[in-house]
């Protein structure tokens, strides 16, 4: 008797869903996507793409009825709708409770602090005078964040002094919403850990990743992270504690600050993440394959690095409006470079793809990846 192929439905059809689709082929998993637009990154390559609003409960219900497991490409999903689907017997991974940690930064911070996990000093307030008083106690600069909806630097304001705080507060607290106000952290490095986790709590962890941010967007990552061994151990242990507390099923990305003396939690994502793109070409098992394995409750693969050094650099749209695929020949001429383009229309500042390079040392991998990404972006 034939064993039916499992069907995984992905809510959202961005580049993460697109790369999950590539991993699904090897596992003979049927992958469906719920796309907001027909030209979304995954919708243009996945045959089973449904167009609809992922925030609409009725649309989610229809989509989930065709799937054995429902998972997510992004956080912009109605948690109450996911809770209702789970109550009706649908398998939703990650759960609505786990998703709350990624959707609501204020909830995340409070939950982590309550659990005794290390986070920057913070308050949540709708009063600018309370933010000023916090700065008097903890010193400037501050970081102000909208608790919900921000990503890639959007919804985040770095304020150096009272004047900058006053200028930013109107936007940060638009609509009277509370603001997450954090003490600015003096960074030695920004690092991240990926955890793939099954329903029973068993997990696989990737090596500690060093991330380089620019304008609030992750632009570059390096494996192995250039941090002491003791920091690697601390980061991995902390990431496992976070994944267990959140009770995530699937991939969880834990972004961390290393100050030179301590490791602090920055943010988490309960889905595959930009910091794990290197695993496609540089690890035994990619984050996308392990995400599918985890949500289907299949044994996980190792995410150890297969090369001494791996570097990934995002390809970001420039001002000339030229699609990066037109520059592929020059980028692919660089040794040991792997190009991943997302099929997106070009506009300045938009993530259009990434490049991963492998080498025997970090400096060489970084040079190759940067060079290829610059060629594709037209900025070489």
PDB file of C-alpha atoms in Angstrom, residues 9 11 18 59 72 86 112 117 127 145 207 221 236 250-251 292 319 341 353:
ATOM      1  CA  UNK A   9       1.524  24.221   4.604  1.00  0.00           C
ATOM      2  CA  UNK A  11       1.750  30.562   5.942  1.00  0.00           C
ATOM      3  CA  UNK A  18      11.008  29.315  -1.100  1.00  0.00           C
ATOM      4  CA  UNK A  59      -8.491  31.905   4.737  1.00  0.00           C
ATOM      5  CA  UNK A  72       5.116  29.831   9.272  1.00  0.00           C
ATOM      6  CA  UNK A  86      -5.157  23.735  17.020  1.00  0.00           C
ATOM      7  CA  UNK A 112      12.748  35.908  29.781  1.00  0.00           C
ATOM      8  CA  UNK A 117      17.433  34.641  31.534  1.00  0.00           C
ATOM      9  CA  UNK A 127       5.338  57.926  28.797  1.00  0.00           C
ATOM     10  CA  UNK A 145      11.314  49.528  20.002  1.00  0.00           C
ATOM     11  CA  UNK A 207      27.469  26.290  15.643  1.00  0.00           C
ATOM     12  CA  UNK A 221      27.362  36.227   8.948  1.00  0.00           C
ATOM     13  CA  UNK A 236      24.559  27.367  23.076  1.00  0.00           C
ATOM     14  CA  UNK A 250      10.690  23.776  14.301  1.00  0.00           C
ATOM     15  CA  UNK A 251      13.653  26.094  13.978  1.00  0.00           C
ATOM     16  CA  UNK A 292      10.585  20.355   7.972  1.00  0.00           C
ATOM     17  CA  UNK A 319      19.845  52.392  -6.781  1.00  0.00           C
ATOM     18  CA  UNK A 341      18.405  34.731  -5.569  1.00  0.00           C
ATOM     19  CA  UNK A 353      19.237  37.113  -2.254  1.00  0.00           C
TER      20      UNK A 353
END
